[in-house]
Amino acid sequence: MARRELPEINAGSMADIAFLLLIFFLVTTTMDTDGGLTRKLPPMPEEQLEDLPEVKQRNVFEVLVNANDQLLVEGQLMLVSELREAAKEFIVSNPAREDLPEFKLTDIELMGKDYPVSKQIISLQNDRGTSYEMYIKVQNELVAAYNDLRDELGNTKFGANFDDLTEEQRDAIKEVYPQRISEAEPKSIGN
Amino acid sequence: MSKFKKKTGNRQPAISTASLPDIVFMLLFFFMVTTVMREVDLLVEVATPSATEITKLENKALVSYIYIGKPMGALKKTLGEEPRIQLNDAFANKSDILQWVEMEKNRRDEAEIPRITWSIKVDAETKMGIVTDVKQELRKANALKINYSTMETDKIVD
C-alpha cells in the first residue's frame, strides 16, 4: 500500500440534512383533501317559461327550512336525523300507497323491460335567514338518501356497492334512482 | 497471508447506512412534489360545515374557489362582521362574480371550460341569503358545476 488514498468525505450527516428537509416538507404539506357536496345548478331560463310541466302533489317531497333552522317535511316538523329515512321511503315509493309517488314503467338496460321507476322529485326551499350549516346538513341527508338506495340496489342486483360497479351498471341504477333535487328560490321572511 | 484474513467470529458486520440518504431523499422528493402551497391569502374566516356524502375534487387545476365568511380578525374592526365574498386575493361584491367567472374561464383551455368546478367555501355560520345571491350570479354566468366545500364526518348531528 504505497499510494495514500484520499480520505473519504463522511456522508453520514447527509441523512441528517435530508431528514431535516423531509421534516420541513412533512410539516408544511397540507394534504388538501378538498371535497364537498357536488351539485349542478339549473341553467338560467332564457325567457320565463309559460307552460311549466304539471307535477302532481304526491310526486313531490317538500322540504322547507325556515330562518330558525327548523325543518318542515311534507307538512311535518322533523329533525335532520329523521330526514334520510323519510326521503328514502319516499324515493322508493310503494304501489300500495296513495300518498307516495307514482311509477313509470321504463325500459332500462340490465334491469329489464318495464321496470317501475318512481316519479319522485324532492323540492327544497330555504329561507334567506337559514344558516349555511343547516342547509348543508339537509342537502347532505338528501344526497345520502339517494346514495343509500343506490348502494342497496347495487347490492341486490349486482352484489356490490354503487361505487364498485361498472359504468353500465351505474347508469342503470342511476336511471332507477335519478337524483332529482329541485331548489326553489328562497323566501325572505325572517332575516 | 493469514495475517489479513478477517476474523470470522460472532461479531456481525454493521449494516451499511450508506443508502439511508437515498431513501430519505426519495421521501423528500415525494413530499416536495405533492406539497401544494396555499395559493391565496384568506381574508375571510372559513370554517366549513361537515358532511358525510363527500365527493373529492380530482383535478385541482380545474377548480376555482369562492370564499364567503366574516372578515378575518384584524379586518373585522374596519369592515364589520357582515359576511363577505372573496375572489382570488381580494374582497368582491356579488356583481363582480360575472366578470371573475369569465376571467377564470379564459385562463383555461376552451375544451376544459365545461369541466371547471366552482368550489364554494362558506363559513358554517353564514346565512343562506348571500350564498343564494352567489349561486344566482353563477347561474347567470353559466358556471353550473358547483361544489359546496365541506369537511368529512361520520355522522350528522341535529
mmCIF file of N, CA and C in Angstrom, chain A residues 11 14-15 18-19 21-22 24-26 28-45 67 79-82 84 126-137 139-141 143-144 147-148 183 185-186, chain B residues 20-21 24-25 27-28 30-32 34-38 49-57 60 65 120-133 135-136 138-140 142-150 156-158:
data_model
loop_
_atom_site.group_PDB
_atom_site.id
_atom_site.type_symbol
_atom_site.label_atom_id
_atom_site.label_comp_id
_atom_site.label_asym_id
_atom_site.label_seq_id
_atom_site.Cartn_x
_atom_site.Cartn_y
_atom_site.Cartn_z
ATOM 1 N N ALA A 11 -20.169 10.862 4.714
ATOM 2 C CA ALA A 11 -21.520 11.138 4.232
ATOM 3 C C ALA A 11 -22.580 10.824 5.286
ATOM 4 N N MET A 14 -25.277 13.361 5.765
ATOM 5 C CA MET A 14 -26.182 13.587 4.628
ATOM 6 C C MET A 14 -27.606 13.221 5.007
ATOM 7 N N ALA A 15 -27.718 12.090 5.681
ATOM 8 C CA ALA A 15 -29.031 11.626 6.092
ATOM 9 C C ALA A 15 -29.712 12.659 6.987
ATOM 10 N N ALA A 18 -30.972 15.533 4.896
ATOM 11 C CA ALA A 18 -32.157 15.128 4.152
ATOM 12 C C ALA A 18 -33.357 14.997 5.070
ATOM 13 N N PHE A 19 -33.119 14.449 6.251
ATOM 14 C CA PHE A 19 -34.205 14.319 7.213
ATOM 15 C C PHE A 19 -34.783 15.674 7.587
ATOM 16 N N LEU A 21 -34.837 18.422 5.852
ATOM 17 C CA LEU A 21 -35.676 18.899 4.752
ATOM 18 C C LEU A 21 -36.982 18.118 4.703
ATOM 19 N N LEU A 22 -36.859 16.825 4.851
ATOM 20 C CA LEU A 22 -38.043 15.973 4.812
ATOM 21 C C LEU A 22 -39.061 16.409 5.846
ATOM 22 N N PHE A 24 -39.340 19.277 7.264
ATOM 23 C CA PHE A 24 -39.909 20.576 6.882
ATOM 24 C C PHE A 24 -41.081 20.392 5.924
ATOM 25 N N PHE A 25 -40.883 19.573 4.904
ATOM 26 C CA PHE A 25 -41.960 19.393 3.928
ATOM 27 C C PHE A 25 -43.127 18.614 4.505
ATOM 28 N N LEU A 26 -42.799 17.664 5.377
ATOM 29 C CA LEU A 26 -43.866 16.911 6.033
ATOM 30 C C LEU A 26 -44.787 17.851 6.796
ATOM 31 N N THR A 28 -45.104 21.221 6.444
ATOM 32 C CA THR A 28 -45.796 22.250 5.665
ATOM 33 C C THR A 28 -46.841 21.670 4.710
ATOM 34 N N THR A 29 -46.719 20.394 4.404
ATOM 35 C CA THR A 29 -47.679 19.803 3.469
ATOM 36 C C THR A 29 -49.082 19.846 4.055
ATOM 37 N N THR A 30 -49.993 20.386 3.291
ATOM 38 C CA THR A 30 -51.387 20.252 3.667
ATOM 39 C C THR A 30 -52.001 19.311 2.647
ATOM 40 N N MET A 31 -52.154 18.097 3.044
ATOM 41 C CA MET A 31 -52.793 17.141 2.146
ATOM 42 C C MET A 31 -54.233 17.609 1.973
ATOM 43 N N ASP A 32 -54.371 18.612 1.148
ATOM 44 C CA ASP A 32 -55.668 19.257 0.997
ATOM 45 C C ASP A 32 -56.659 18.275 0.396
ATOM 46 N N THR A 33 -57.309 17.569 1.277
ATOM 47 C CA THR A 33 -58.348 16.677 0.780
ATOM 48 C C THR A 33 -59.584 17.530 0.553
ATOM 49 N N ASP A 34 -59.553 18.141 -0.605
ATOM 50 C CA ASP A 34 -60.616 19.067 -0.914
ATOM 51 C C ASP A 34 -61.820 18.307 -1.426
ATOM 52 N N GLY A 35 -62.859 18.380 -0.672
ATOM 53 C CA GLY A 35 -64.051 17.674 -1.114
ATOM 54 C C GLY A 35 -65.287 18.372 -0.628
ATOM 55 N N GLY A 36 -66.387 17.910 -1.097
ATOM 56 C CA GLY A 36 -67.641 18.509 -0.676
ATOM 57 C C GLY A 36 -68.794 17.923 -1.445
ATOM 58 N N LEU A 37 -69.922 18.567 -1.300
ATOM 59 C CA LEU A 37 -71.123 18.110 -1.992
ATOM 60 C C LEU A 37 -71.152 18.734 -3.378
ATOM 61 N N THR A 38 -71.072 17.914 -4.372
ATOM 62 C CA THR A 38 -71.109 18.428 -5.738
ATOM 63 C C THR A 38 -72.549 18.513 -6.200
ATOM 64 N N ARG A 39 -72.884 19.668 -6.728
ATOM 65 C CA ARG A 39 -74.253 19.894 -7.189
ATOM 66 C C ARG A 39 -74.198 20.535 -8.559
ATOM 67 N N LYS A 40 -75.287 20.385 -9.250
ATOM 68 C CA LYS A 40 -75.392 21.010 -10.554
ATOM 69 C C LYS A 40 -76.495 22.064 -10.465
ATOM 70 N N LEU A 41 -76.147 23.281 -10.793
ATOM 71 C CA LEU A 41 -77.170 24.330 -10.773
ATOM 72 C C LEU A 41 -77.978 24.267 -12.062
ATOM 73 N N PRO A 42 -79.239 24.602 -11.984
ATOM 74 C CA PRO A 42 -80.027 24.645 -13.215
ATOM 75 C C PRO A 42 -79.633 25.874 -14.020
ATOM 76 N N PRO A 43 -79.565 25.756 -15.335
ATOM 77 C CA PRO A 43 -79.226 26.940 -16.128
ATOM 78 C C PRO A 43 -80.318 27.989 -16.024
ATOM 79 N N MET A 44 -79.908 29.228 -16.213
ATOM 80 C CA MET A 44 -80.886 30.325 -16.193
ATOM 81 C C MET A 44 -81.854 30.158 -17.365
ATOM 82 N N PRO A 45 -83.135 30.232 -17.110
ATOM 83 C CA PRO A 45 -84.064 30.130 -18.237
ATOM 84 C C PRO A 45 -83.914 31.333 -19.161
ATOM 85 N N ALA A 67 -85.991 30.296 8.817
ATOM 86 C CA ALA A 67 -84.867 31.109 9.286
ATOM 87 C C ALA A 67 -84.360 30.662 10.653
ATOM 88 N N LEU A 79 -86.678 16.339 12.526
ATOM 89 C CA LEU A 79 -85.269 16.572 12.825
ATOM 90 C C LEU A 79 -84.428 16.117 11.633
ATOM 91 N N VAL A 80 -83.239 16.700 11.531
ATOM 92 C CA VAL A 80 -82.381 16.356 10.390
ATOM 93 C C VAL A 80 -82.074 14.860 10.380
ATOM 94 N N SER A 81 -81.934 14.284 11.575
ATOM 95 C CA SER A 81 -81.565 12.869 11.645
ATOM 96 C C SER A 81 -82.677 11.959 11.124
ATOM 97 N N GLU A 82 -83.895 12.470 11.081
ATOM 98 C CA GLU A 82 -85.005 11.636 10.592
ATOM 99 C C GLU A 82 -85.223 11.803 9.091
ATOM 100 N N ARG A 84 -83.342 11.433 6.431
ATOM 101 C CA ARG A 84 -82.826 10.456 5.484
ATOM 102 C C ARG A 84 -83.819 9.308 5.278
ATOM 103 N N ASN A 126 -85.442 26.989 1.088
ATOM 104 C CA ASN A 126 -84.951 27.522 2.362
ATOM 105 C C ASN A 126 -85.199 29.015 2.417
ATOM 106 N N ASP A 127 -84.989 29.528 3.589
ATOM 107 C CA ASP A 127 -85.169 30.963 3.795
ATOM 108 C C ASP A 127 -83.814 31.638 3.640
ATOM 109 N N ARG A 128 -83.833 32.925 3.357
ATOM 110 C CA ARG A 128 -82.557 33.646 3.261
ATOM 111 C C ARG A 128 -81.848 33.706 4.601
ATOM 112 N N GLY A 129 -82.599 33.487 5.659
ATOM 113 C CA GLY A 129 -82.012 33.536 7.002
ATOM 114 C C GLY A 129 -81.546 32.179 7.507
ATOM 115 N N THR A 130 -81.764 31.135 6.732
ATOM 116 C CA THR A 130 -81.302 29.803 7.127
ATOM 117 C C THR A 130 -79.780 29.797 7.202
ATOM 118 N N SER A 131 -79.251 29.108 8.202
ATOM 119 C CA SER A 131 -77.792 29.067 8.294
ATOM 120 C C SER A 131 -77.249 28.081 7.270
ATOM 121 N N TYR A 132 -76.049 28.381 6.819
ATOM 122 C CA TYR A 132 -75.420 27.540 5.799
ATOM 123 C C TYR A 132 -75.190 26.130 6.323
ATOM 124 N N GLU A 133 -74.874 26.042 7.599
ATOM 125 C CA GLU A 133 -74.630 24.736 8.193
ATOM 126 C C GLU A 133 -75.860 23.833 8.065
ATOM 127 N N MET A 134 -77.023 24.428 8.372
ATOM 128 C CA MET A 134 -78.269 23.672 8.296
ATOM 129 C C MET A 134 -78.544 23.261 6.854
ATOM 130 N N TYR A 135 -78.315 24.179 5.954
ATOM 131 C CA TYR A 135 -78.551 23.918 4.537
ATOM 132 C C TYR A 135 -77.717 22.725 4.071
ATOM 133 N N ILE A 136 -76.442 22.712 4.473
ATOM 134 C CA ILE A 136 -75.562 21.619 4.078
ATOM 135 C C ILE A 136 -76.023 20.300 4.691
ATOM 136 N N LYS A 137 -76.472 20.368 5.942
ATOM 137 C CA LYS A 137 -76.963 19.154 6.586
ATOM 138 C C LYS A 137 -78.128 18.558 5.811
ATOM 139 N N GLN A 139 -78.998 19.145 2.647
ATOM 140 C CA GLN A 139 -78.502 18.684 1.353
ATOM 141 C C GLN A 139 -77.820 17.327 1.507
ATOM 142 N N ASN A 140 -76.993 17.241 2.527
ATOM 143 C CA ASN A 140 -76.242 16.020 2.760
ATOM 144 C C ASN A 140 -77.168 14.828 2.979
ATOM 145 N N GLU A 141 -78.195 15.033 3.793
ATOM 146 C CA GLU A 141 -79.102 13.932 4.080
ATOM 147 C C GLU A 141 -79.872 13.501 2.838
ATOM 148 N N VAL A 143 -78.828 13.809 -0.319
ATOM 149 C CA VAL A 143 -77.884 13.084 -1.179
ATOM 150 C C VAL A 143 -77.619 11.699 -0.592
ATOM 151 N N ALA A 144 -77.524 11.638 0.750
ATOM 152 C CA ALA A 144 -77.271 10.364 1.413
ATOM 153 C C ALA A 144 -78.403 9.382 1.150
ATOM 154 N N ASN A 147 -77.808 7.990 -2.199
ATOM 155 C CA ASN A 147 -76.635 7.117 -2.203
ATOM 156 C C ASN A 147 -76.921 5.785 -1.515
ATOM 157 N N ASP A 148 -77.658 5.843 -0.401
ATOM 158 C CA ASP A 148 -78.011 4.613 0.306
ATOM 159 C C ASP A 148 -78.817 3.694 -0.591
ATOM 160 N N GLU A 183 -84.338 22.997 -6.289
ATOM 161 C CA GLU A 183 -84.299 24.052 -5.284
ATOM 162 C C GLU A 183 -85.122 25.238 -5.730
ATOM 163 N N GLU A 185 -86.530 29.125 -5.335
ATOM 164 C CA GLU A 185 -85.976 30.415 -4.913
ATOM 165 C C GLU A 185 -86.286 30.612 -3.432
ATOM 166 N N PRO A 186 -85.314 31.024 -2.681
ATOM 167 C CA PRO A 186 -85.580 31.169 -1.249
ATOM 168 C C PRO A 186 -86.532 32.321 -0.943
ATOM 169 N N LEU B 20 -29.135 5.132 3.268
ATOM 170 C CA LEU B 20 -30.146 5.855 4.035
ATOM 171 C C LEU B 20 -30.459 7.226 3.417
ATOM 172 N N PRO B 21 -29.434 8.011 3.072
ATOM 173 C CA PRO B 21 -29.748 9.300 2.449
ATOM 174 C C PRO B 21 -30.588 9.132 1.192
ATOM 175 N N VAL B 24 -34.150 8.597 2.197
ATOM 176 C CA VAL B 24 -34.727 9.826 2.725
ATOM 177 C C VAL B 24 -34.960 10.840 1.609
ATOM 178 N N PHE B 25 -34.018 10.907 0.675
ATOM 179 C CA PHE B 25 -34.193 11.839 -0.449
ATOM 180 C C PHE B 25 -35.411 11.469 -1.277
ATOM 181 N N LEU B 27 -38.141 10.041 -0.219
ATOM 182 C CA LEU B 27 -39.295 10.543 0.535
ATOM 183 C C LEU B 27 -39.401 12.060 0.387
ATOM 184 N N LEU B 28 -38.247 12.708 0.495
ATOM 185 C CA LEU B 28 -38.217 14.163 0.403
ATOM 186 C C LEU B 28 -38.797 14.632 -0.918
ATOM 187 N N PHE B 30 -40.786 13.047 -2.868
ATOM 188 C CA PHE B 30 -42.220 12.762 -2.913
ATOM 189 C C PHE B 30 -43.010 13.902 -2.265
ATOM 190 N N PHE B 31 -42.573 14.309 -1.087
ATOM 191 C CA PHE B 31 -43.312 15.363 -0.395
ATOM 192 C C PHE B 31 -43.164 16.718 -1.084
ATOM 193 N N MET B 32 -41.970 16.937 -1.646
ATOM 194 C CA MET B 32 -41.792 18.207 -2.354
ATOM 195 C C MET B 32 -42.740 18.316 -3.536
ATOM 196 N N THR B 34 -45.634 16.606 -3.964
ATOM 197 C CA THR B 34 -47.057 16.613 -3.620
ATOM 198 C C THR B 34 -47.482 17.854 -2.849
ATOM 199 N N THR B 35 -46.533 18.556 -2.267
ATOM 200 C CA THR B 35 -46.897 19.723 -1.478
ATOM 201 C C THR B 35 -47.572 20.784 -2.344
ATOM 202 N N VAL B 36 -48.686 21.253 -1.853
ATOM 203 C CA VAL B 36 -49.328 22.381 -2.525
ATOM 204 C C VAL B 36 -49.271 23.550 -1.565
ATOM 205 N N MET B 37 -48.585 24.554 -1.963
ATOM 206 C CA MET B 37 -48.565 25.745 -1.116
ATOM 207 C C MET B 37 -49.888 26.482 -1.328
ATOM 208 N N ARG B 38 -50.425 26.968 -0.263
ATOM 209 C CA ARG B 38 -51.705 27.674 -0.351
ATOM 210 C C ARG B 38 -51.568 28.863 -1.300
ATOM 211 N N PRO B 49 -68.794 23.637 7.173
ATOM 212 C CA PRO B 49 -69.508 22.604 7.935
ATOM 213 C C PRO B 49 -69.062 21.209 7.497
ATOM 214 N N SER B 50 -69.515 20.206 8.203
ATOM 215 C CA SER B 50 -69.118 18.853 7.813
ATOM 216 C C SER B 50 -70.287 18.092 7.206
ATOM 217 N N ALA B 51 -69.953 17.137 6.387
ATOM 218 C CA ALA B 51 -70.961 16.313 5.733
ATOM 219 C C ALA B 51 -70.416 14.910 5.560
ATOM 220 N N THR B 52 -71.285 13.984 5.261
ATOM 221 C CA THR B 52 -70.848 12.593 5.106
ATOM 222 C C THR B 52 -70.718 12.177 3.651
ATOM 223 N N GLU B 53 -71.541 12.719 2.803
ATOM 224 C CA GLU B 53 -71.581 12.261 1.405
ATOM 225 C C GLU B 53 -70.656 13.104 0.539
ATOM 226 N N ILE B 54 -69.366 12.952 0.754
ATOM 227 C CA ILE B 54 -68.417 13.842 0.104
ATOM 228 C C ILE B 54 -67.899 13.243 -1.195
ATOM 229 N N THR B 55 -67.824 14.078 -2.208
ATOM 230 C CA THR B 55 -67.098 13.675 -3.405
ATOM 231 C C THR B 55 -65.819 14.488 -3.451
ATOM 232 N N LYS B 56 -64.734 13.829 -3.801
ATOM 233 C CA LYS B 56 -63.444 14.511 -3.828
ATOM 234 C C LYS B 56 -63.292 15.274 -5.134
ATOM 235 N N LEU B 57 -62.624 16.390 -5.044
ATOM 236 C CA LEU B 57 -62.310 17.149 -6.259
ATOM 237 C C LEU B 57 -60.998 16.603 -6.813
ATOM 238 N N LYS B 60 -57.214 19.563 -9.477
ATOM 239 C CA LYS B 60 -57.080 20.857 -8.807
ATOM 240 C C LYS B 60 -56.990 22.016 -9.796
ATOM 241 N N TYR B 65 -62.113 28.827 -6.698
ATOM 242 C CA TYR B 65 -62.676 28.923 -5.367
ATOM 243 C C TYR B 65 -63.348 30.269 -5.103
ATOM 244 N N ILE B 120 -67.356 26.371 -3.641
ATOM 245 C CA ILE B 120 -67.804 27.459 -2.777
ATOM 246 C C ILE B 120 -67.470 27.091 -1.347
ATOM 247 N N LYS B 121 -66.580 27.867 -0.764
ATOM 248 C CA LYS B 121 -66.197 27.615 0.621
ATOM 249 C C LYS B 121 -66.880 28.641 1.500
ATOM 250 N N VAL B 122 -67.831 28.185 2.259
ATOM 251 C CA VAL B 122 -68.643 29.091 3.053
ATOM 252 C C VAL B 122 -68.516 28.733 4.523
ATOM 253 N N ASP B 123 -68.436 29.758 5.341
ATOM 254 C CA ASP B 123 -68.412 29.573 6.783
ATOM 255 C C ASP B 123 -69.762 29.017 7.239
ATOM 256 N N ALA B 124 -69.707 28.116 8.211
ATOM 257 C CA ALA B 124 -70.933 27.436 8.635
ATOM 258 C C ALA B 124 -71.975 28.395 9.195
ATOM 259 N N GLU B 125 -71.526 29.505 9.760
ATOM 260 C CA GLU B 125 -72.477 30.408 10.412
ATOM 261 C C GLU B 125 -73.136 31.399 9.452
ATOM 262 N N THR B 126 -72.663 31.426 8.237
ATOM 263 C CA THR B 126 -73.216 32.362 7.267
ATOM 264 C C THR B 126 -74.683 32.049 7.001
ATOM 265 N N LYS B 127 -75.442 33.108 6.762
ATOM 266 C CA LYS B 127 -76.844 32.913 6.392
ATOM 267 C C LYS B 127 -76.932 32.611 4.903
ATOM 268 N N MET B 128 -78.008 31.949 4.526
ATOM 269 C CA MET B 128 -78.135 31.500 3.139
ATOM 270 C C MET B 128 -78.333 32.635 2.143
ATOM 271 N N GLY B 129 -78.760 33.797 2.621
ATOM 272 C CA GLY B 129 -79.047 34.893 1.708
ATOM 273 C C GLY B 129 -77.912 35.179 0.750
ATOM 274 N N ILE B 130 -76.733 35.404 1.293
ATOM 275 C CA ILE B 130 -75.574 35.764 0.458
ATOM 276 C C ILE B 130 -75.161 34.585 -0.428
ATOM 277 N N VAL B 131 -75.303 33.371 0.120
ATOM 278 C CA VAL B 131 -74.946 32.184 -0.658
ATOM 279 C C VAL B 131 -75.878 32.056 -1.864
ATOM 280 N N THR B 132 -77.149 32.317 -1.621
ATOM 281 C CA THR B 132 -78.118 32.248 -2.715
ATOM 282 C C THR B 132 -77.798 33.276 -3.788
ATOM 283 N N ASP B 133 -77.435 34.473 -3.358
ATOM 284 C CA ASP B 133 -77.080 35.513 -4.328
ATOM 285 C C ASP B 133 -75.905 35.063 -5.189
ATOM 286 N N LYS B 135 -74.980 31.982 -5.805
ATOM 287 C CA LYS B 135 -75.434 30.904 -6.686
ATOM 288 C C LYS B 135 -76.166 31.469 -7.896
ATOM 289 N N GLN B 136 -76.959 32.471 -7.622
ATOM 290 C CA GLN B 136 -77.725 33.090 -8.707
ATOM 291 C C GLN B 136 -76.790 33.736 -9.732
ATOM 292 N N LEU B 138 -73.731 32.825 -10.307
ATOM 293 C CA LEU B 138 -73.051 31.745 -11.019
ATOM 294 C C LEU B 138 -73.941 31.185 -12.118
ATOM 295 N N ARG B 139 -75.222 31.106 -11.812
ATOM 296 C CA ARG B 139 -76.152 30.629 -12.839
ATOM 297 C C ARG B 139 -76.152 31.590 -14.023
ATOM 298 N N LYS B 140 -76.172 32.861 -13.716
ATOM 299 C CA LYS B 140 -76.154 33.864 -14.781
ATOM 300 C C LYS B 140 -74.893 33.733 -15.618
ATOM 301 N N ASN B 142 -73.348 31.126 -16.168
ATOM 302 C CA ASN B 142 -73.302 29.779 -16.725
ATOM 303 C C ASN B 142 -72.164 28.948 -16.123
ATOM 304 N N ALA B 143 -71.956 29.132 -14.849
ATOM 305 C CA ALA B 143 -71.000 28.307 -14.105
ATOM 306 C C ALA B 143 -71.827 27.386 -13.222
ATOM 307 N N LEU B 144 -72.135 26.211 -13.751
ATOM 308 C CA LEU B 144 -73.186 25.415 -13.116
ATOM 309 C C LEU B 144 -72.670 24.266 -12.255
ATOM 310 N N LYS B 145 -71.459 23.841 -12.502
ATOM 311 C CA LYS B 145 -70.960 22.703 -11.745
ATOM 312 C C LYS B 145 -70.324 23.214 -10.466
ATOM 313 N N ILE B 146 -71.068 23.169 -9.393
ATOM 314 C CA ILE B 146 -70.536 23.738 -8.153
ATOM 315 C C ILE B 146 -70.268 22.641 -7.128
ATOM 316 N N ASN B 147 -69.504 23.004 -6.158
ATOM 317 C CA ASN B 147 -69.172 22.085 -5.081
ATOM 318 C C ASN B 147 -69.204 22.859 -3.770
ATOM 319 N N TYR B 148 -70.086 22.432 -2.882
ATOM 320 C CA TYR B 148 -70.103 23.046 -1.553
ATOM 321 C C TYR B 148 -69.003 22.397 -0.745
ATOM 322 N N SER B 149 -67.952 23.130 -0.497
ATOM 323 C CA SER B 149 -66.817 22.559 0.205
ATOM 324 C C SER B 149 -67.193 22.240 1.652
ATOM 325 N N THR B 150 -66.922 21.016 2.069
ATOM 326 C CA THR B 150 -67.221 20.607 3.439
ATOM 327 C C THR B 150 -66.097 19.737 3.965
ATOM 328 N N ILE B 156 -74.047 12.989 10.933
ATOM 329 C CA ILE B 156 -74.632 14.315 11.049
ATOM 330 C C ILE B 156 -75.418 14.381 12.353
ATOM 331 N N VAL B 157 -75.182 15.412 13.111
ATOM 332 C CA VAL B 157 -75.968 15.572 14.340
ATOM 333 C C VAL B 157 -76.976 16.698 14.154
ATOM 334 N N ASP B 158 -78.057 16.612 14.909
ATOM 335 C CA ASP B 158 -79.139 17.609 14.744
ATOM 336 C C ASP B 158 -78.695 18.998 15.145
#
